[in-house]
């Protein structure tokens, strides 16, 4: 371990002082976050073995204010573009694929504040994020689950509201300061921001998927939780019509896949370079010189490149969309269509490559010590958050019949109400 990566995250944060130009370059941001990502990467296999939630790693990210990437410099953030955010999310996913997913709703919460009219509340939340505040979510419910059938209730009380209900797939909430909760308020869908440590909030780390185990995606119970009046955020998930949030949140998932592919490439290449044993009928004496092994590494490299390129290309379009206030309907449709199609390209390419990586060696490559299986398991789990068969059908219907694109909910088309589009679980 080098001196750089063993230094505390707190000392690394000194690199985050505002540059003289008032703008952070990619090089500035890499200098701040690169050492933290490297430190996080070092413990990835141990965390997988122990199923240890990444509380320490989240604290390192908070110390360098990673959650404030999109917050303007004048509000205490880094003022990064959407494309730069997603570039860094891919890098973080390569270090630890659970963390970008755990922070997924945090980023959309920040975007909502950036898109909101200027107000004391907007400035207060941007400042809170700049100071390190993170936002998790509790949207999907067990059972019916759909966005128009919330059983969680938001009830008027003196001075605010009371929240009661049970949520599952509460991704990132155990790492967060506040939880974005979707519920029913007198027959209307709303979102309300709840303090994670409020009385009546009980969180369980009971997510039992075989991959992405450390996303803190378990059950959250709300029993008589009181929140002030200014925590009601509006219609929230399931509101009719076009929204940037569907493509944005799904692009976070694709950035996770891009990072998984990169880490799988790095881990497998390192293993092959160090290996001296091969088969009697191999084409070369050393695995790294074997053309068949080289072909597998080439496939991994192509998967990482394909996924990264698609994510960053779409993120660039999201920059244009959000800079314009996310009101351009044609651009909203273009980005939504791009993300929907990219799901097929990224998912199939990454799953294929992370499965094929085991062909580079004998039984020793399946060692639990290496945990190379985690790459396929993590990719498989993240890829079913928005099941591809449903997305491909929606794309085909759009191409053939001009049907609405698969936003969280397209007004007037009940078939478009999909829990996987609204929350991705």
PDB file of C-alpha atoms in Angstrom, residues 63-271:
ATOM      1  CA  UNK A  63     -15.070  13.929   3.801  1.00  0.00           C
ATOM      2  CA  UNK A  64     -14.049  14.875   0.264  1.00  0.00           C
ATOM      3  CA  UNK A  65     -17.637  15.991  -0.501  1.00  0.00           C
ATOM      4  CA  UNK A  66     -18.174  13.555  -3.341  1.00  0.00           C
ATOM      5  CA  UNK A  67     -21.921  14.095  -3.088  1.00  0.00           C
ATOM      6  CA  UNK A  68     -21.419  17.771  -3.968  1.00  0.00           C
ATOM      7  CA  UNK A  69     -19.982  17.167  -7.423  1.00  0.00           C
ATOM      8  CA  UNK A  70     -22.916  18.832  -9.178  1.00  0.00           C
ATOM      9  CA  UNK A  71     -23.434  21.593  -6.611  1.00  0.00           C
ATOM     10  CA  UNK A  72     -22.260  24.950  -8.030  1.00  0.00           C
ATOM     11  CA  UNK A  73     -18.928  26.274  -6.800  1.00  0.00           C
ATOM     12  CA  UNK A  74     -20.614  29.383  -5.405  1.00  0.00           C
ATOM     13  CA  UNK A  75     -22.763  27.118  -3.225  1.00  0.00           C
ATOM     14  CA  UNK A  76     -19.770  25.204  -1.920  1.00  0.00           C
ATOM     15  CA  UNK A  77     -19.644  22.354  -4.439  1.00  0.00           C
ATOM     16  CA  UNK A  78     -17.448  21.372  -7.359  1.00  0.00           C
ATOM     17  CA  UNK A  79     -19.662  22.594 -10.213  1.00  0.00           C
ATOM     18  CA  UNK A  80     -18.995  19.442 -12.249  1.00  0.00           C
ATOM     19  CA  UNK A  81     -20.857  18.675 -15.463  1.00  0.00           C
ATOM     20  CA  UNK A  82     -23.146  15.665 -15.718  1.00  0.00           C
ATOM     21  CA  UNK A  83     -20.599  13.993 -17.989  1.00  0.00           C
ATOM     22  CA  UNK A  84     -17.840  14.509 -15.429  1.00  0.00           C
ATOM     23  CA  UNK A  85     -20.101  13.117 -12.705  1.00  0.00           C
ATOM     24  CA  UNK A  86     -20.726   9.958 -14.692  1.00  0.00           C
ATOM     25  CA  UNK A  87     -17.049   9.596 -15.553  1.00  0.00           C
ATOM     26  CA  UNK A  88     -16.290   9.592 -11.837  1.00  0.00           C
ATOM     27  CA  UNK A  89     -19.184   7.248 -11.101  1.00  0.00           C
ATOM     28  CA  UNK A  90     -17.664   4.733 -13.519  1.00  0.00           C
ATOM     29  CA  UNK A  91     -14.325   5.086 -11.735  1.00  0.00           C
ATOM     30  CA  UNK A  92     -15.981   4.643  -8.339  1.00  0.00           C
ATOM     31  CA  UNK A  93     -17.878   1.593  -9.620  1.00  0.00           C
ATOM     32  CA  UNK A  94     -14.579   0.089 -10.732  1.00  0.00           C
ATOM     33  CA  UNK A  95     -13.369   0.510  -7.142  1.00  0.00           C
ATOM     34  CA  UNK A  96     -16.610  -0.635  -5.486  1.00  0.00           C
ATOM     35  CA  UNK A  97     -19.674  -1.260  -7.630  1.00  0.00           C
ATOM     36  CA  UNK A  98     -22.100  -1.020  -4.708  1.00  0.00           C
ATOM     37  CA  UNK A  99     -21.438   2.639  -3.979  1.00  0.00           C
ATOM     38  CA  UNK A 100     -22.679   4.444  -7.128  1.00  0.00           C
ATOM     39  CA  UNK A 101     -25.891   2.417  -6.903  1.00  0.00           C
ATOM     40  CA  UNK A 102     -26.267   3.279  -3.218  1.00  0.00           C
ATOM     41  CA  UNK A 103     -25.951   6.982  -4.092  1.00  0.00           C
ATOM     42  CA  UNK A 104     -28.230   6.815  -7.133  1.00  0.00           C
ATOM     43  CA  UNK A 105     -31.187   8.788  -5.799  1.00  0.00           C
ATOM     44  CA  UNK A 106     -28.853  11.280  -4.120  1.00  0.00           C
ATOM     45  CA  UNK A 107     -27.778  12.499  -7.556  1.00  0.00           C
ATOM     46  CA  UNK A 108     -31.326  12.954  -8.813  1.00  0.00           C
ATOM     47  CA  UNK A 109     -32.221  14.796  -5.588  1.00  0.00           C
ATOM     48  CA  UNK A 110     -29.377  17.226  -6.280  1.00  0.00           C
ATOM     49  CA  UNK A 111     -30.524  17.656  -9.891  1.00  0.00           C
ATOM     50  CA  UNK A 112     -34.046  18.411  -8.667  1.00  0.00           C
ATOM     51  CA  UNK A 113     -32.634  21.189  -6.483  1.00  0.00           C
ATOM     52  CA  UNK A 114     -30.609  22.578  -9.377  1.00  0.00           C
ATOM     53  CA  UNK A 115     -33.707  22.616 -11.572  1.00  0.00           C
ATOM     54  CA  UNK A 116     -35.907  24.238  -8.909  1.00  0.00           C
ATOM     55  CA  UNK A 117     -36.637  27.958  -8.777  1.00  0.00           C
ATOM     56  CA  UNK A 118     -34.248  29.894  -6.576  1.00  0.00           C
ATOM     57  CA  UNK A 119     -35.511  29.941  -3.003  1.00  0.00           C
ATOM     58  CA  UNK A 120     -34.192  29.723   0.566  1.00  0.00           C
ATOM     59  CA  UNK A 121     -35.129  26.028   0.630  1.00  0.00           C
ATOM     60  CA  UNK A 122     -33.176  25.315  -2.553  1.00  0.00           C
ATOM     61  CA  UNK A 123     -30.109  27.110  -1.235  1.00  0.00           C
ATOM     62  CA  UNK A 124     -30.430  25.370   2.124  1.00  0.00           C
ATOM     63  CA  UNK A 125     -30.405  21.916   0.536  1.00  0.00           C
ATOM     64  CA  UNK A 126     -27.579  22.717  -1.854  1.00  0.00           C
ATOM     65  CA  UNK A 127     -25.534  23.982   1.079  1.00  0.00           C
ATOM     66  CA  UNK A 128     -26.358  20.851   3.081  1.00  0.00           C
ATOM     67  CA  UNK A 129     -25.148  18.663   0.199  1.00  0.00           C
ATOM     68  CA  UNK A 130     -22.015  20.798  -0.123  1.00  0.00           C
ATOM     69  CA  UNK A 131     -21.384  20.139   3.572  1.00  0.00           C
ATOM     70  CA  UNK A 132     -21.583  16.370   3.022  1.00  0.00           C
ATOM     71  CA  UNK A 133     -25.249  15.481   3.390  1.00  0.00           C
ATOM     72  CA  UNK A 134     -26.351  12.370   1.469  1.00  0.00           C
ATOM     73  CA  UNK A 135     -29.890  11.393   0.481  1.00  0.00           C
ATOM     74  CA  UNK A 136     -31.102   7.800   0.176  1.00  0.00           C
ATOM     75  CA  UNK A 137     -34.492   6.505  -0.855  1.00  0.00           C
ATOM     76  CA  UNK A 138     -37.450   4.432   0.264  1.00  0.00           C
ATOM     77  CA  UNK A 139     -39.766   4.300  -2.719  1.00  0.00           C
ATOM     78  CA  UNK A 140     -40.615   0.730  -3.722  1.00  0.00           C
ATOM     79  CA  UNK A 141     -42.952  -1.280  -1.511  1.00  0.00           C
ATOM     80  CA  UNK A 142     -43.277  -5.018  -0.925  1.00  0.00           C
ATOM     81  CA  UNK A 143     -46.282  -6.664  -2.495  1.00  0.00           C
ATOM     82  CA  UNK A 144     -48.073  -4.527  -5.074  1.00  0.00           C
ATOM     83  CA  UNK A 145     -45.151  -2.153  -5.402  1.00  0.00           C
ATOM     84  CA  UNK A 146     -46.435  -0.085  -8.315  1.00  0.00           C
ATOM     85  CA  UNK A 147     -46.052   3.662  -8.222  1.00  0.00           C
ATOM     86  CA  UNK A 148     -49.792   4.347  -8.260  1.00  0.00           C
ATOM     87  CA  UNK A 149     -50.593   2.018  -5.362  1.00  0.00           C
ATOM     88  CA  UNK A 150     -48.483   3.187  -2.440  1.00  0.00           C
ATOM     89  CA  UNK A 151     -49.682   1.909   0.900  1.00  0.00           C
ATOM     90  CA  UNK A 152     -47.291   4.189   2.756  1.00  0.00           C
ATOM     91  CA  UNK A 153     -49.292   7.172   3.969  1.00  0.00           C
ATOM     92  CA  UNK A 154     -48.331  10.798   4.495  1.00  0.00           C
ATOM     93  CA  UNK A 155     -50.867  12.322   6.876  1.00  0.00           C
ATOM     94  CA  UNK A 156     -51.367  15.961   7.882  1.00  0.00           C
ATOM     95  CA  UNK A 157     -50.552  16.801  11.482  1.00  0.00           C
ATOM     96  CA  UNK A 158     -50.017  20.108  13.233  1.00  0.00           C
ATOM     97  CA  UNK A 159     -46.862  21.695  11.871  1.00  0.00           C
ATOM     98  CA  UNK A 160     -46.154  19.034   9.282  1.00  0.00           C
ATOM     99  CA  UNK A 161     -46.828  15.430   8.377  1.00  0.00           C
ATOM    100  CA  UNK A 162     -46.727  11.889   9.738  1.00  0.00           C
ATOM    101  CA  UNK A 163     -45.309   9.033   7.678  1.00  0.00           C
ATOM    102  CA  UNK A 164     -46.401   5.406   8.154  1.00  0.00           C
ATOM    103  CA  UNK A 165     -45.522   2.415   5.990  1.00  0.00           C
ATOM    104  CA  UNK A 166     -42.993  -0.201   4.967  1.00  0.00           C
ATOM    105  CA  UNK A 167     -40.593   0.059   2.052  1.00  0.00           C
ATOM    106  CA  UNK A 168     -38.204  -2.369   0.417  1.00  0.00           C
ATOM    107  CA  UNK A 169     -35.233  -1.776  -1.881  1.00  0.00           C
ATOM    108  CA  UNK A 170     -34.355   1.249   0.264  1.00  0.00           C
ATOM    109  CA  UNK A 171     -31.099   1.602  -1.633  1.00  0.00           C
ATOM    110  CA  UNK A 172     -28.427   3.596   0.159  1.00  0.00           C
ATOM    111  CA  UNK A 173     -30.611   4.638   3.087  1.00  0.00           C
ATOM    112  CA  UNK A 174     -28.357   3.052   5.704  1.00  0.00           C
ATOM    113  CA  UNK A 175     -25.559   5.277   4.385  1.00  0.00           C
ATOM    114  CA  UNK A 176     -27.645   8.443   4.187  1.00  0.00           C
ATOM    115  CA  UNK A 177     -28.594  11.405   6.342  1.00  0.00           C
ATOM    116  CA  UNK A 178     -32.065  11.768   4.813  1.00  0.00           C
ATOM    117  CA  UNK A 179     -34.431   9.338   3.107  1.00  0.00           C
ATOM    118  CA  UNK A 180     -36.629  10.298   0.163  1.00  0.00           C
ATOM    119  CA  UNK A 181     -39.933   8.527   0.882  1.00  0.00           C
ATOM    120  CA  UNK A 182     -42.762   8.135  -1.627  1.00  0.00           C
ATOM    121  CA  UNK A 183     -46.272   7.812  -0.283  1.00  0.00           C
ATOM    122  CA  UNK A 184     -49.962   8.571  -0.578  1.00  0.00           C
ATOM    123  CA  UNK A 185     -51.182  11.924   0.693  1.00  0.00           C
ATOM    124  CA  UNK A 186     -54.956  12.036   0.535  1.00  0.00           C
ATOM    125  CA  UNK A 187     -55.042  10.141  -2.761  1.00  0.00           C
ATOM    126  CA  UNK A 188     -52.098  11.995  -4.304  1.00  0.00           C
ATOM    127  CA  UNK A 189     -48.563  10.659  -4.758  1.00  0.00           C
ATOM    128  CA  UNK A 190     -45.967  12.704  -2.929  1.00  0.00           C
ATOM    129  CA  UNK A 191     -42.351  12.557  -1.870  1.00  0.00           C
ATOM    130  CA  UNK A 192     -41.261  13.564   1.588  1.00  0.00           C
ATOM    131  CA  UNK A 193     -37.757  13.873   3.027  1.00  0.00           C
ATOM    132  CA  UNK A 194     -37.314  12.026   6.333  1.00  0.00           C
ATOM    133  CA  UNK A 195     -34.319  12.184   8.652  1.00  0.00           C
ATOM    134  CA  UNK A 196     -32.682   8.761   8.642  1.00  0.00           C
ATOM    135  CA  UNK A 197     -32.310   8.841  12.432  1.00  0.00           C
ATOM    136  CA  UNK A 198     -35.821  10.160  13.176  1.00  0.00           C
ATOM    137  CA  UNK A 199     -37.954   8.480  15.836  1.00  0.00           C
ATOM    138  CA  UNK A 200     -40.037   5.723  14.250  1.00  0.00           C
ATOM    139  CA  UNK A 201     -37.563   4.906  11.464  1.00  0.00           C
ATOM    140  CA  UNK A 202     -36.251   1.335  11.590  1.00  0.00           C
ATOM    141  CA  UNK A 203     -33.854   0.128   8.881  1.00  0.00           C
ATOM    142  CA  UNK A 204     -32.896  -3.465   8.131  1.00  0.00           C
ATOM    143  CA  UNK A 205     -29.979  -4.733   6.069  1.00  0.00           C
ATOM    144  CA  UNK A 206     -32.004  -7.686   4.771  1.00  0.00           C
ATOM    145  CA  UNK A 207     -31.306  -7.411   1.037  1.00  0.00           C
ATOM    146  CA  UNK A 208     -30.483 -10.995   0.014  1.00  0.00           C
ATOM    147  CA  UNK A 209     -29.519 -10.724  -3.656  1.00  0.00           C
ATOM    148  CA  UNK A 210     -26.491 -12.746  -4.770  1.00  0.00           C
ATOM    149  CA  UNK A 211     -24.811  -9.601  -6.092  1.00  0.00           C
ATOM    150  CA  UNK A 212     -24.572  -5.910  -5.191  1.00  0.00           C
ATOM    151  CA  UNK A 213     -24.790  -7.083  -1.589  1.00  0.00           C
ATOM    152  CA  UNK A 214     -23.516  -3.909   0.016  1.00  0.00           C
ATOM    153  CA  UNK A 215     -25.953  -1.366  -1.444  1.00  0.00           C
ATOM    154  CA  UNK A 216     -27.987  -1.258   1.789  1.00  0.00           C
ATOM    155  CA  UNK A 217     -31.105  -2.082  -0.225  1.00  0.00           C
ATOM    156  CA  UNK A 218     -33.182  -3.584   2.561  1.00  0.00           C
ATOM    157  CA  UNK A 219     -36.441  -2.887   4.353  1.00  0.00           C
ATOM    158  CA  UNK A 220     -37.275   0.415   6.025  1.00  0.00           C
ATOM    159  CA  UNK A 221     -40.206   0.793   8.405  1.00  0.00           C
ATOM    160  CA  UNK A 222     -41.833   4.135   9.177  1.00  0.00           C
ATOM    161  CA  UNK A 223     -44.096   4.237  12.216  1.00  0.00           C
ATOM    162  CA  UNK A 224     -45.576   7.585  13.179  1.00  0.00           C
ATOM    163  CA  UNK A 225     -42.547   9.425  11.825  1.00  0.00           C
ATOM    164  CA  UNK A 226     -43.056  13.184  12.114  1.00  0.00           C
ATOM    165  CA  UNK A 227     -41.571  15.529   9.542  1.00  0.00           C
ATOM    166  CA  UNK A 228     -41.852  19.329   9.252  1.00  0.00           C
ATOM    167  CA  UNK A 229     -44.014  20.936   6.596  1.00  0.00           C
ATOM    168  CA  UNK A 230     -41.091  22.015   4.428  1.00  0.00           C
ATOM    169  CA  UNK A 231     -40.082  18.385   3.826  1.00  0.00           C
ATOM    170  CA  UNK A 232     -42.941  17.741   1.381  1.00  0.00           C
ATOM    171  CA  UNK A 233     -41.178  17.792  -1.997  1.00  0.00           C
ATOM    172  CA  UNK A 234     -44.041  17.435  -4.450  1.00  0.00           C
ATOM    173  CA  UNK A 235     -45.504  14.753  -6.680  1.00  0.00           C
ATOM    174  CA  UNK A 236     -42.378  12.616  -6.747  1.00  0.00           C
ATOM    175  CA  UNK A 237     -42.112   9.276  -8.519  1.00  0.00           C
ATOM    176  CA  UNK A 238     -45.071   8.356 -10.663  1.00  0.00           C
ATOM    177  CA  UNK A 239     -45.988  11.877 -11.747  1.00  0.00           C
ATOM    178  CA  UNK A 240     -47.423  11.840 -15.298  1.00  0.00           C
ATOM    179  CA  UNK A 241     -45.417  12.850 -18.327  1.00  0.00           C
ATOM    180  CA  UNK A 242     -41.827  13.130 -19.467  1.00  0.00           C
ATOM    181  CA  UNK A 243     -39.051  13.403 -16.911  1.00  0.00           C
ATOM    182  CA  UNK A 244     -35.267  13.527 -17.072  1.00  0.00           C
ATOM    183  CA  UNK A 245     -35.121  11.303 -13.966  1.00  0.00           C
ATOM    184  CA  UNK A 246     -35.909   7.995 -15.673  1.00  0.00           C
ATOM    185  CA  UNK A 247     -32.964   8.171 -18.060  1.00  0.00           C
ATOM    186  CA  UNK A 248     -30.712   9.758 -15.438  1.00  0.00           C
ATOM    187  CA  UNK A 249     -31.307   7.064 -12.827  1.00  0.00           C
ATOM    188  CA  UNK A 250     -30.958   4.267 -15.350  1.00  0.00           C
ATOM    189  CA  UNK A 251     -27.724   5.766 -16.651  1.00  0.00           C
ATOM    190  CA  UNK A 252     -26.326   5.473 -13.125  1.00  0.00           C
ATOM    191  CA  UNK A 253     -26.974   1.735 -13.372  1.00  0.00           C
ATOM    192  CA  UNK A 254     -25.198   1.577 -16.717  1.00  0.00           C
ATOM    193  CA  UNK A 255     -22.245   3.446 -15.204  1.00  0.00           C
ATOM    194  CA  UNK A 256     -22.089   0.718 -12.550  1.00  0.00           C
ATOM    195  CA  UNK A 257     -21.884  -1.903 -15.306  1.00  0.00           C
ATOM    196  CA  UNK A 258     -19.143   0.086 -17.034  1.00  0.00           C
ATOM    197  CA  UNK A 259     -17.168   0.179 -13.801  1.00  0.00           C
ATOM    198  CA  UNK A 260     -17.681  -3.536 -13.208  1.00  0.00           C
ATOM    199  CA  UNK A 261     -16.338  -4.274 -16.687  1.00  0.00           C
ATOM    200  CA  UNK A 262     -13.263  -2.128 -16.057  1.00  0.00           C
ATOM    201  CA  UNK A 263     -12.510  -3.787 -12.715  1.00  0.00           C
ATOM    202  CA  UNK A 264     -13.061  -7.254 -14.232  1.00  0.00           C
ATOM    203  CA  UNK A 265     -10.577  -6.364 -16.975  1.00  0.00           C
ATOM    204  CA  UNK A 266      -8.009  -5.081 -14.476  1.00  0.00           C
ATOM    205  CA  UNK A 267      -8.352  -8.029 -12.083  1.00  0.00           C
ATOM    206  CA  UNK A 268      -8.267 -10.683 -14.797  1.00  0.00           C
ATOM    207  CA  UNK A 269      -5.328  -9.090 -16.625  1.00  0.00           C
ATOM    208  CA  UNK A 270      -3.347  -8.900 -13.397  1.00  0.00           C
ATOM    209  CA  UNK A 271      -4.034 -12.578 -12.711  1.00  0.00           C
TER     210      UNK A 271
END
